[in-house]
Structures are given as C-alpha cells and as structure tokens.
Tab-separated table of C-alpha atoms in Angstrom:
chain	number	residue	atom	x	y	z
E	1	UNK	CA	89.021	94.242	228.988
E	2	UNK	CA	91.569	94.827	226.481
E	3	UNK	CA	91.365	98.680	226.120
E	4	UNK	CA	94.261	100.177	227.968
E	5	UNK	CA	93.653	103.710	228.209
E	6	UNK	CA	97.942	104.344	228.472
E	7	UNK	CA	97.661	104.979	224.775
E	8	UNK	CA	96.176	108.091	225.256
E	9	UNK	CA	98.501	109.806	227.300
E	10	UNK	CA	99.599	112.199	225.149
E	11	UNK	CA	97.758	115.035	225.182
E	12	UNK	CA	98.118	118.540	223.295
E	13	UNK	CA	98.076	121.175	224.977
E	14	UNK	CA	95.117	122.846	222.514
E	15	UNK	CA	93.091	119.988	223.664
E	16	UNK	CA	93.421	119.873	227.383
E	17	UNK	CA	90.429	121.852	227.527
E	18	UNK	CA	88.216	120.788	224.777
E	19	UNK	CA	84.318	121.925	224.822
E	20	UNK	CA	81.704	120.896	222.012
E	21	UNK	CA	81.033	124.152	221.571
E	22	UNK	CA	85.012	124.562	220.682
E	23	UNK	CA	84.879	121.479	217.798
E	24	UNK	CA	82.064	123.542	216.162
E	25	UNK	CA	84.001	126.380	215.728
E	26	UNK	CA	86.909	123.975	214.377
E	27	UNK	CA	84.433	122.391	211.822
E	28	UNK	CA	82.876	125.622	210.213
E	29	UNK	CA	86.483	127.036	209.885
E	30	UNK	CA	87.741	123.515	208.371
E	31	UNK	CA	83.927	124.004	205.996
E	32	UNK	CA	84.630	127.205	205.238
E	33	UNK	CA	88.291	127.101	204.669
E	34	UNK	CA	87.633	124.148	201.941
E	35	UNK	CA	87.417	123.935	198.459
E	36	UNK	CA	84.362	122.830	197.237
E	37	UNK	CA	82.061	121.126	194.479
E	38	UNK	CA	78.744	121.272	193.656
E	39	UNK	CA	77.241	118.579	195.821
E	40	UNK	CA	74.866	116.750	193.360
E	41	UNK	CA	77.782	115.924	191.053
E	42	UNK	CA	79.061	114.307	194.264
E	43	UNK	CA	75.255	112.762	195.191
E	44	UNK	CA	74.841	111.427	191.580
E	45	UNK	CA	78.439	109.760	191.150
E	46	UNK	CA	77.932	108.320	194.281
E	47	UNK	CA	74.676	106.589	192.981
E	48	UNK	CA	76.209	105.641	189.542
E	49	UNK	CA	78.837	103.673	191.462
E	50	UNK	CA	76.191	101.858	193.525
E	51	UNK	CA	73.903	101.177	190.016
E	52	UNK	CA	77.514	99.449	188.483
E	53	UNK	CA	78.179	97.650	191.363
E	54	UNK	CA	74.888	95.889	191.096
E	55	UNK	CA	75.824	95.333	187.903
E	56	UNK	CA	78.768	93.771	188.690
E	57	UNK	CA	77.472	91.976	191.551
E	58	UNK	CA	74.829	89.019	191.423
E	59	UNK	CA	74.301	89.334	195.156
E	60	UNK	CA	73.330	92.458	196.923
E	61	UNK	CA	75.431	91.512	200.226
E	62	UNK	CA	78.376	91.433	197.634
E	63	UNK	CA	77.781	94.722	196.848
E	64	UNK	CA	76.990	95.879	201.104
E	65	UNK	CA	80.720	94.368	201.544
E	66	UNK	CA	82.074	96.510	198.178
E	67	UNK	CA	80.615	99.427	199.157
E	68	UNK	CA	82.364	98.767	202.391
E	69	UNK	CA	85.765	98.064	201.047
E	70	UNK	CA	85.433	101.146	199.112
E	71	UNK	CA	85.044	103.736	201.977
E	72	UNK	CA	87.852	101.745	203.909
E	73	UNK	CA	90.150	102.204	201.279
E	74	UNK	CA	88.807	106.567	201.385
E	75	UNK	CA	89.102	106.271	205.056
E	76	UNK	CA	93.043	105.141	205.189
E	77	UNK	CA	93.542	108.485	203.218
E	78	UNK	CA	91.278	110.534	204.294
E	79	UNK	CA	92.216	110.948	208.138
E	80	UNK	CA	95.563	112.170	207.243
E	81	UNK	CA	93.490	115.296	205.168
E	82	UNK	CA	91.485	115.198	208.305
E	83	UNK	CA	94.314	115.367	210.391
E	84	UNK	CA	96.081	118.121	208.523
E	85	UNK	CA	93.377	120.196	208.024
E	86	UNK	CA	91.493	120.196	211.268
E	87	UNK	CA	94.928	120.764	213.686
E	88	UNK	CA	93.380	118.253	216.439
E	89	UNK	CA	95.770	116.567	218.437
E	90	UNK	CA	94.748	112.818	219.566
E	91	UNK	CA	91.445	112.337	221.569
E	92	UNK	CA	91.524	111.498	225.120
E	93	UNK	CA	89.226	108.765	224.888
E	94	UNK	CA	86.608	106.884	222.747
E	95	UNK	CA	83.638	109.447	223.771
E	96	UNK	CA	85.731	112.207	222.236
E	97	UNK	CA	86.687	110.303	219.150
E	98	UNK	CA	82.714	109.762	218.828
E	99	UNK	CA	82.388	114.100	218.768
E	100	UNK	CA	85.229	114.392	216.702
E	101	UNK	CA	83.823	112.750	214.133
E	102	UNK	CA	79.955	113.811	214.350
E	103	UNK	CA	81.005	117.291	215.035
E	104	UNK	CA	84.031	117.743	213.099
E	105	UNK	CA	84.568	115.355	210.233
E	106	UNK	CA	81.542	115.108	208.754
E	107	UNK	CA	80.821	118.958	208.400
E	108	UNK	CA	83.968	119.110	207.066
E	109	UNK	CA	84.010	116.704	204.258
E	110	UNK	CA	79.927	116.456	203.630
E	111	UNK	CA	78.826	119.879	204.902
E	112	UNK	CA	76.342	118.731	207.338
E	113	UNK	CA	76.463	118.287	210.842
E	114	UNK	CA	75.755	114.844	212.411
E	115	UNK	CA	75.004	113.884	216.262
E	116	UNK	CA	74.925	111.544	218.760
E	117	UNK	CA	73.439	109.085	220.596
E	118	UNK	CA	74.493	106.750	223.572
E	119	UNK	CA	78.184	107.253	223.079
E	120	UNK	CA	80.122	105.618	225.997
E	121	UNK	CA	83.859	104.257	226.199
E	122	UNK	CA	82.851	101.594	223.960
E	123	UNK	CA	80.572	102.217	221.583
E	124	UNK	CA	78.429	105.260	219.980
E	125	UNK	CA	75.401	105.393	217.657
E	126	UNK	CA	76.011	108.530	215.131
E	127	UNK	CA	72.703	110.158	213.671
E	128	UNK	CA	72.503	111.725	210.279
E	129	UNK	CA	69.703	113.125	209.574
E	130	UNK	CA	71.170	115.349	205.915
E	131	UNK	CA	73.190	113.246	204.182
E	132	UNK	CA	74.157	114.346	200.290
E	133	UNK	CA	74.526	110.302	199.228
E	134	UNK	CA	70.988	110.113	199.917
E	135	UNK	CA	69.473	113.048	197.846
E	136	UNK	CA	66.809	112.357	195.288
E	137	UNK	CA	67.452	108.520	195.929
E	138	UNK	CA	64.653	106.139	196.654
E	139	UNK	CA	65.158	101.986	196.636
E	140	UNK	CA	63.054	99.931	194.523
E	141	UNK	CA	60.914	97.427	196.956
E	142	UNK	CA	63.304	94.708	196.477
E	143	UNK	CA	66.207	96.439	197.442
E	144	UNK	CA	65.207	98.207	200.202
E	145	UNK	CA	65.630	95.901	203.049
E	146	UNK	CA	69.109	94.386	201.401
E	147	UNK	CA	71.122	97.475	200.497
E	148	UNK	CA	72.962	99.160	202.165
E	149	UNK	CA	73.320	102.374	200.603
E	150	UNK	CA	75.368	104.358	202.938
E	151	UNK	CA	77.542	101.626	203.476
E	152	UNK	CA	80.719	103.120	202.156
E	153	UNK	CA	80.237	105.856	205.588
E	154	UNK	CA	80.640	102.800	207.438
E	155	UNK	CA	83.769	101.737	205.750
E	156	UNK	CA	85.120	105.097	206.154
E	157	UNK	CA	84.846	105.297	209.839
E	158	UNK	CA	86.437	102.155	209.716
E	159	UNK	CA	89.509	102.809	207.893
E	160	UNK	CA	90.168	106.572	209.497
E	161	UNK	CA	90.062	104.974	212.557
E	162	UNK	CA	92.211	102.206	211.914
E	163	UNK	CA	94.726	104.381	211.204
E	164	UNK	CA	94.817	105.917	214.717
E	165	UNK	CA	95.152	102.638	216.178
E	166	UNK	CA	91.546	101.918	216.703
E	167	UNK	CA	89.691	98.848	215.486
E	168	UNK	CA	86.141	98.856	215.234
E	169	UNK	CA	82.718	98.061	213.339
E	170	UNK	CA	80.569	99.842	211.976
E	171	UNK	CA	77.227	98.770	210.928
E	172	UNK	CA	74.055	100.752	209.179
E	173	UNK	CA	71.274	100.462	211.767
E	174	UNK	CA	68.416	102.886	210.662
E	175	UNK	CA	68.497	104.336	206.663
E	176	UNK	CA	65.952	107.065	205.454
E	177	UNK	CA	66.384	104.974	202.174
E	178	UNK	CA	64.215	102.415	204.190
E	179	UNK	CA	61.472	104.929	205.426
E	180	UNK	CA	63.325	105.469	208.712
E	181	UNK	CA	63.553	109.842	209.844
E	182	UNK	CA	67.089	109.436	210.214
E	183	UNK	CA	70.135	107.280	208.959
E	184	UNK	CA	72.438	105.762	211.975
E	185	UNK	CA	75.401	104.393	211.982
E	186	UNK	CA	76.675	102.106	214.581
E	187	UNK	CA	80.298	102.029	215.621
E	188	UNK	CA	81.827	99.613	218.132
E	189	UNK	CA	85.282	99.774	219.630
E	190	UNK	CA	86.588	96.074	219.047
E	191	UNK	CA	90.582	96.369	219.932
E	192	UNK	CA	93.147	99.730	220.615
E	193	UNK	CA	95.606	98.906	218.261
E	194	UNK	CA	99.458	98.639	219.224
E	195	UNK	CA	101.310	101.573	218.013
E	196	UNK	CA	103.809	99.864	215.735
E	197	UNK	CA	107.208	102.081	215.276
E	198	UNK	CA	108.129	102.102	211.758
E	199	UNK	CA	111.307	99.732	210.932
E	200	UNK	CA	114.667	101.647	210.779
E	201	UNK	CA	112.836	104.477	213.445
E	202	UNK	CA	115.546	105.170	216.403
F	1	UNK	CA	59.731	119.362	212.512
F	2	UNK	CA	60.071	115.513	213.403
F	3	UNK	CA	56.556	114.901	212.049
F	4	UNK	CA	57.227	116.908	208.848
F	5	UNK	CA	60.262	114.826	207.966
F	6	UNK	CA	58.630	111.598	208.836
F	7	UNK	CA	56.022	112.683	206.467
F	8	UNK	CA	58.729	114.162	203.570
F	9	UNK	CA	60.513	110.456	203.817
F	10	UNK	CA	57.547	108.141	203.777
F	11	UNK	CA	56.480	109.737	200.374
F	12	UNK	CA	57.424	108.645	197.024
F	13	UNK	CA	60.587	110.643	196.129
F	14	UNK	CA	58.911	112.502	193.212
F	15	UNK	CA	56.519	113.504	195.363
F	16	UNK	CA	58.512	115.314	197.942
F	17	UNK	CA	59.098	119.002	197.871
F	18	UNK	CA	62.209	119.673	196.433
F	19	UNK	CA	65.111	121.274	197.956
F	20	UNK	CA	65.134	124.760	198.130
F	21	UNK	CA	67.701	127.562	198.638
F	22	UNK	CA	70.444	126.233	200.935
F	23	UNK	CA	69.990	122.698	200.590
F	24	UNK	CA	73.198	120.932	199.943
F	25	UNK	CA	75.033	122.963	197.155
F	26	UNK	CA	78.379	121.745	197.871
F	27	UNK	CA	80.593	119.384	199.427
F	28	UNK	CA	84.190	119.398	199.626
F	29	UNK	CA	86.372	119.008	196.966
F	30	UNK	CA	88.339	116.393	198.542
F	31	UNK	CA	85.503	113.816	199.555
F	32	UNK	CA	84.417	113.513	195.586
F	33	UNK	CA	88.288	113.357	194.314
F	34	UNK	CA	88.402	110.430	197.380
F	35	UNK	CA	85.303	109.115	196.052
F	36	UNK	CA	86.173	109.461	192.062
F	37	UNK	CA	89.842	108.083	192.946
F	38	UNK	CA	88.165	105.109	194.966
F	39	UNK	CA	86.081	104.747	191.620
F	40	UNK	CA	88.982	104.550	189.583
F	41	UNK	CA	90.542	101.911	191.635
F	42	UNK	CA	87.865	99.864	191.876
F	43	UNK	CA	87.602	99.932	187.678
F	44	UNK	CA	91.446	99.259	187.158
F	45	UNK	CA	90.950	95.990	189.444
F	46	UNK	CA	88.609	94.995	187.049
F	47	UNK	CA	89.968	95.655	183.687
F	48	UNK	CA	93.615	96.034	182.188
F	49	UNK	CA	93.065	97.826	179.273
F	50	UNK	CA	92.089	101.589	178.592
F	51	UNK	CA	89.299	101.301	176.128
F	52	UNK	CA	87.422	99.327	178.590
F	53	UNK	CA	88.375	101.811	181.284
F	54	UNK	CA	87.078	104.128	179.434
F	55	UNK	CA	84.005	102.666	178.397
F	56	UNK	CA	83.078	101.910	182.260
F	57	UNK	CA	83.961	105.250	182.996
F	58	UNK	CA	81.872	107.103	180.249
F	59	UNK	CA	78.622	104.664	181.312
F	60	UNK	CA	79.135	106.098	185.028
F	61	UNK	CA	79.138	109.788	183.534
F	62	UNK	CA	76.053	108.812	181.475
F	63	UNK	CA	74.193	108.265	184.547
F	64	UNK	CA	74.880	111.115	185.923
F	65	UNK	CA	74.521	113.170	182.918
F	66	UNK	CA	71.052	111.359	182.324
F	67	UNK	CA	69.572	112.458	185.858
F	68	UNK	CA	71.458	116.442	185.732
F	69	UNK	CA	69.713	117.631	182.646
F	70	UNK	CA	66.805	117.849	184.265
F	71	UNK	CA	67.771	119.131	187.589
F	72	UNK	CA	70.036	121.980	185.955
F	73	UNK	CA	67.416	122.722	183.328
F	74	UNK	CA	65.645	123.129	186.942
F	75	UNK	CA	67.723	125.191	188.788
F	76	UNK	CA	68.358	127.694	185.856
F	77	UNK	CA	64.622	128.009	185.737
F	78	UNK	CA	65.003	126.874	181.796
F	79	UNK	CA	61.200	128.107	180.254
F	80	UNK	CA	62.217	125.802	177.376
F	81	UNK	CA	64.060	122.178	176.129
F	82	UNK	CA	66.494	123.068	173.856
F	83	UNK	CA	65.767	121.622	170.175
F	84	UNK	CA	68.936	123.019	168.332
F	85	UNK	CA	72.391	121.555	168.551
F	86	UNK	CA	74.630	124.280	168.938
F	87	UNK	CA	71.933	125.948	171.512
F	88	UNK	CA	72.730	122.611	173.192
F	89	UNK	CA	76.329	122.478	172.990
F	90	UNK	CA	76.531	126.139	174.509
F	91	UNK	CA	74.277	125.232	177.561
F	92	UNK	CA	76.476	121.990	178.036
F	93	UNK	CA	80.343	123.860	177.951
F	94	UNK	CA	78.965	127.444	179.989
F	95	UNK	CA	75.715	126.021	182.076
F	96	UNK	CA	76.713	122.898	183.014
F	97	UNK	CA	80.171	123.359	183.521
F	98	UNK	CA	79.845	126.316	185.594
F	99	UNK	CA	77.233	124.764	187.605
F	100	UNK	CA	79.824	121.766	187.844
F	101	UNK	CA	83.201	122.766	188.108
F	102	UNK	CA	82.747	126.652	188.296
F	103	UNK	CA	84.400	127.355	184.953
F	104	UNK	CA	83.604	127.602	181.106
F	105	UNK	CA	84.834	124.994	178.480
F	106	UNK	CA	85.172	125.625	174.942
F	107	UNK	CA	82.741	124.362	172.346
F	108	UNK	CA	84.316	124.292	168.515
F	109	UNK	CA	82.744	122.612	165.515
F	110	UNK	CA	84.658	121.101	163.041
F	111	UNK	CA	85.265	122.676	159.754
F	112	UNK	CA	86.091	119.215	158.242
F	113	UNK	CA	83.866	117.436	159.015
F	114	UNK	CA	79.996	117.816	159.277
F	115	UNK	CA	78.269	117.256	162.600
F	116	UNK	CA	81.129	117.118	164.318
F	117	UNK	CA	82.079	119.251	167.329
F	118	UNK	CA	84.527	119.502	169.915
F	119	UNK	CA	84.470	120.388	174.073
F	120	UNK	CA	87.655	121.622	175.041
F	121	UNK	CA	88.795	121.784	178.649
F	122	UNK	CA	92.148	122.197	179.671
F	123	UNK	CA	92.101	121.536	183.165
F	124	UNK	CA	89.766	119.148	184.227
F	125	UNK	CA	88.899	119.305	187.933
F	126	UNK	CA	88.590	115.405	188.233
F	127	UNK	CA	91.823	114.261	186.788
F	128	UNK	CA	93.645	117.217	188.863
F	129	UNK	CA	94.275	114.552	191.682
F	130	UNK	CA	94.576	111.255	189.423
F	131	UNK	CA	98.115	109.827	187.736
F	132	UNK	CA	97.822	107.646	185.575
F	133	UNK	CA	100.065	104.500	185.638
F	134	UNK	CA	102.540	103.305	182.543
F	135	UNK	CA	100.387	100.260	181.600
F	136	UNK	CA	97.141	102.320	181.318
F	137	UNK	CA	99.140	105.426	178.950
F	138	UNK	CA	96.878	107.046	176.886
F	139	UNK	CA	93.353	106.555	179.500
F	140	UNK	CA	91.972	109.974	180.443
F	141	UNK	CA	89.534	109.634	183.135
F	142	UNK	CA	87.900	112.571	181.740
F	143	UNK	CA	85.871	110.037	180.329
F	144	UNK	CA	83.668	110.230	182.811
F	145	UNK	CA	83.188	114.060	182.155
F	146	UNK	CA	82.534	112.833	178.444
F	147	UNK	CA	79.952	110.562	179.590
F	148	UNK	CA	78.087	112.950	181.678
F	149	UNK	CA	78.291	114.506	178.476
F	150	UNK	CA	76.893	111.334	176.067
F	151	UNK	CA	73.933	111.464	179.541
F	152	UNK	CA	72.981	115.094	178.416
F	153	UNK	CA	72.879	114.702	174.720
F	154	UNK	CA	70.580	111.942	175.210
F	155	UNK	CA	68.271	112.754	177.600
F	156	UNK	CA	67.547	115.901	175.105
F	157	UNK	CA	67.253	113.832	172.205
F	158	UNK	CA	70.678	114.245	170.533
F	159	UNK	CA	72.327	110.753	169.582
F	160	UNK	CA	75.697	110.763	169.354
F	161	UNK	CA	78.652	108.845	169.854
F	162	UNK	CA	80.980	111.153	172.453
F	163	UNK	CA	84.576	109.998	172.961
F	164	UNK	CA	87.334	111.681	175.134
F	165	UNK	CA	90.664	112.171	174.433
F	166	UNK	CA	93.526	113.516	176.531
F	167	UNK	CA	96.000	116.126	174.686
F	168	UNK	CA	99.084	116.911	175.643
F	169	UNK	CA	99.686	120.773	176.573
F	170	UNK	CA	103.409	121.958	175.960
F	171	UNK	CA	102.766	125.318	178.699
F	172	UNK	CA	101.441	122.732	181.049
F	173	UNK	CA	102.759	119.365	180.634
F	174	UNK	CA	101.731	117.805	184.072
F	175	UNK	CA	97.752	118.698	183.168
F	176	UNK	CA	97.292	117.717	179.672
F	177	UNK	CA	93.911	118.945	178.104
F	178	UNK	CA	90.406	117.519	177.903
F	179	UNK	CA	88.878	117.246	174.465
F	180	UNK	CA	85.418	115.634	174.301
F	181	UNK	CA	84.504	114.519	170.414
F	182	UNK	CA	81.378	114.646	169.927
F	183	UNK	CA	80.145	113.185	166.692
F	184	UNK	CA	76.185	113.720	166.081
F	185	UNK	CA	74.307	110.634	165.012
F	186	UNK	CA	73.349	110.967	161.325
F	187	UNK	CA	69.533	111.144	161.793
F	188	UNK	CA	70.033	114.177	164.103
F	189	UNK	CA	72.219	115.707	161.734
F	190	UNK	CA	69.169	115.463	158.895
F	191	UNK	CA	67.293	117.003	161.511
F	192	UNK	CA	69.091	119.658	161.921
F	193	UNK	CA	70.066	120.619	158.529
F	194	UNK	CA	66.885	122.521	157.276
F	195	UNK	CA	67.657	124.753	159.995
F	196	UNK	CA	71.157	126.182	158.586
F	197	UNK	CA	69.410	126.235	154.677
C-alpha cells in the first residue's frame, strides 16, 4: 500500500483524546456560532444552477462532471472556513477524517447532521438522510437515473480534502431524488498526498 | 420512522406533507456565498461581457423568484393573491426581503415617469463577498436579486421588464447600492389605472 500513516504524526494536543460525543459539541457551537440564511433561497439557487446547466449542457453526464467541478472548486475554499472556524487540529487517521466530516462539517455548513456507514482506513459510505439541495425537488422520469443531483457534495469532499493532502473519490451511490430513503455518498481514499513546502519556506 | 419516510419519498412531491416548524430554515451564510460565488465563476467562464452576465444572472433569480411566491405567500399564511401593484411592491421589499436576507428594502415610484418604480437596497447580502474584476466594471450581481424579483412579478401576473443597477454610495464606497428598476408592462399599467381614478 501506498498510505504511510507518518503523515499523521502530528497531533494536537485538543485532539489526543477525541470522542464522537466531543465533535457534536464542536458542530452545534460551529451551527450556532454561524451566520445564517434562509435555507430555501439556498435550496432554490441550488436548483436554478442545475436547470442552466442542462441548458448549457446537451449531455446529462456533462452536467454530473460540472456539477462536480463546481463543488471542487467550493471545497478548495471551503476547508480553510472549516478549518478556522471549527479549531480541529489534523485527524489521526482516515476513520476520523470520515466523523469529522459527517459529524462536524456538514452540520456546520448545511445544518443537518449526517452519519456513517462502513468507514475503515480506506474508505467510508456517508448517509444523508436531510439534505436542503434536495427540498421540494423531484426528477422528471428521464432524468432520474442520469443525474446526479447532489453531485456538487461529492466534489466538495473532494476538493476539502485535497487540500489536506488527501486524494480521493467520491461517487453518489443511493439519491432520495431516485426513490431511495436516504442519499449516500461514497468516498474512497486513492493516494496521501506529499506535503509540498511552499518555495522560498526555510 | 423508516417506513414513514420510505412512504414520504416514493410519493409524488406535491403530494408529500410539507415541512413543518423546524424543517430546514437556514443554512449558513457561507455555504450559499460559496455556492453564489461558484455560480458567478462558472457564468464569467462563459461570457465576457456584463449585459450577458447579467442577463444569465437575472434568468437564475427568475427561477427562484418563480417557485418563492408561492412558498412565502405560504409561510405568511397569505388569505389572498395580491391584485394591486403597489400592494405587490410592498410585500416584495418588507416580506420577501425579510424572509430572505432579514432586512427591509425601499420601494419608491417614480414621479417622472408612470409605472415606473424603484427597489432600493444598499447593502446587498449576495454581493457582500463578490469583487468584481476591471473588465466586467459596471456588472452588479445583484442581478440575480432583480431576477428573483422579475420571478415574483410574474408568477402574480405583473409583466414587467426589471433591470438592476449598481450605484455608487459616497458614505460607503466599498458596498455600492442596489437599485432594482422596475418598469410595469403597459397592459398592466391600463389595468391598474381605474384603480387610482
């Protein structure tokens, strides 16, 4: 394997002793502590930028990879908000970087609280069962099993982690959009990234 | 629970029960200035100049304007569709705007000019984190607002042709203000006129 867990040496000390019950109280103080919007303006941009993209795009998976790009590009800034605002220090391992971001980030930045399922050193499955992109929305029949709505959560993931060195994929497994209970996301660790020191750093 | 939300998804949207007290209300701030800023990207890779910026812009507002009539008119438990303009115009700059950005704009009619009115806003929450480059001057991305706008006016029956334009504030020079032109479609105005005889 690849992985080299030397990268995560550096632990601090707030996080030596880390509980879930610990990143819960971290994510309703980061909820509470931000400034807010009323959610459907946020729901109903979200599906006007879908409806032009569509219109801009001939084929759907044209628009799956957009949507993608999209939240990649969010996720390169948004982990340094993330970052900042939450106070966490680096994860140990993958696992934790899996409850980080289904305990933590998402309440923080969407408001609801996300879990998991078979999260290991390599890969972890998160489960949203309230997500605010997907209010009111409903696919028409041709859509439904080629869109991927939520896609620009998957880009997201993508780009936050990328920016602490972690390289992975993330794929839309199960969407209520397609008459599933719950929407999951699939993310797989493909490479730790070097830690590159910035030119002209002594 | 599970078998209840099997059963809410598998229906037709319109015929789920809708959301009560505590569903979503908000999200953060900084995921839909992410999300609008992501939008604006994406539009400036696709065209250079601002009129079509702001024409793209303004058709995204319209959809959203189109689908909030209705779910404000909802949530403020509204007993009746507004039929007069200015009745309009008020539920639009307090309503609206307080449901959206938790603040009041300020409606104005023209005196020069019949059936036309003015929103003023002076600073508007989704251009607070947006700069706007040198070879885009003069774009004000509070189209968008004026096209959620253009959404409302037509979804109640009010053509008109809404345009935004971006005023610069001497107290306040980094946040210039947000005025949204709103000029009423001549047939509407016909309509209207018995009204003020």
């Amino acid at each position: 394997s690849t992985q080299s867990t030397g990268d995560f040496r550096f632990l601090a000390p707030s996080m030596a002793a880390r509980q879930t019950s610990n990143l819960a109280k971290v994510a309703e103080n980061c909820w509470t502590k931000a400034p807010k919007i009323n959610a459907e303006l946020f729901t109903l941009t979200y599906g006007a930028i879908v409806w032009q993209l569509l219109k801009d795009n001939e084929n759907i998976e044209d628009v799956n990879n957009q949507l993608e790009k999209m939240g990649y590009n969010i996720g390169l800034r948004l982990i340094d908000e993330f970052l900042a605002r939450s106070n966490l220090g680096r994860c140990k391992d993958f696992r934790e970087t899996a409850e980080v971001i289904a305990k933590v980030a998402f309440k923080m930045f969407l408001g609801v609280n996300a879990s998991l399922r078979d999260s290991n050193d390599k890969e972890f499955v998160l489960i949203l069962d309230d997500n605010p992109l997907t209010d009111f929305c409903e696919l028409p029949e041709s859509h439904k099993k080629s869109l991927a709505y939520c896609n620009i959560l998957c880009g997201v993931i993508r780009g936050s982690l990328e920016m602490v060195q972690m390289r992975v994929e993330c794929q839309l497994i199960k969407s209520i959009l397609r008459g599933d209970e719950v929407s999951e996301i699939k993310v797989v660790l493909k490479e730790i990234l070097k830690d590159e020191m910035p030119i002209g750093d002594d | 629970m599970e078998e209840l939300r099997k059963k809410n998804n598998s229906l037709n949207v319109v015929d789920r029960k809708l959301p009560t007290k505590g569903f979503h209300n908000k999200v953060s701030l900084s995921a839909f200035s992410l999300l609008f800023s992501e939008l604006i990207q994406y539009t400036h890779r696709r065209v250079h100049n601002v009129k079509d910026f702001e024409r793209r812009l303004a058709d995204i507002g319209y959809n959203v304007g189109l689908r909030l009539l209705e779910y404000i008119s909802w949530k403020e438990k509204a007993t009746k569709r507004e039929t007069e303009f200015e009745r309009i115009l008020h539920f639009i700059s307090n309503t609206v705007w307080k449901m959206l950005f938790g603040k009041n704009a300020r409606p104005e009619k023209s005196k020069q000019v019949a059936g036309r009115y003015m929103i003023t806003e002076d600073e508007t929450l989704v251009n607070k984190f947006i700069s706007v480059p040198k070879d885009l001057a003069g774009l004000s991305c509070g189209s968008f607002v004026g096209g959620i706008v253009e959404g409302i006016l037509y979804a109640s029956e009010f053509l008109a042709k809404v345009t935004t334009h971006s005023v610069q504030v001497p107290e306040n020079p980094r946040f210039p203000r947000t005025v949204i032109l709103i000029e009423l479609d001549k047939e509407v105005f016909e309509r209207e006129a018995p009204q003020d005889g």
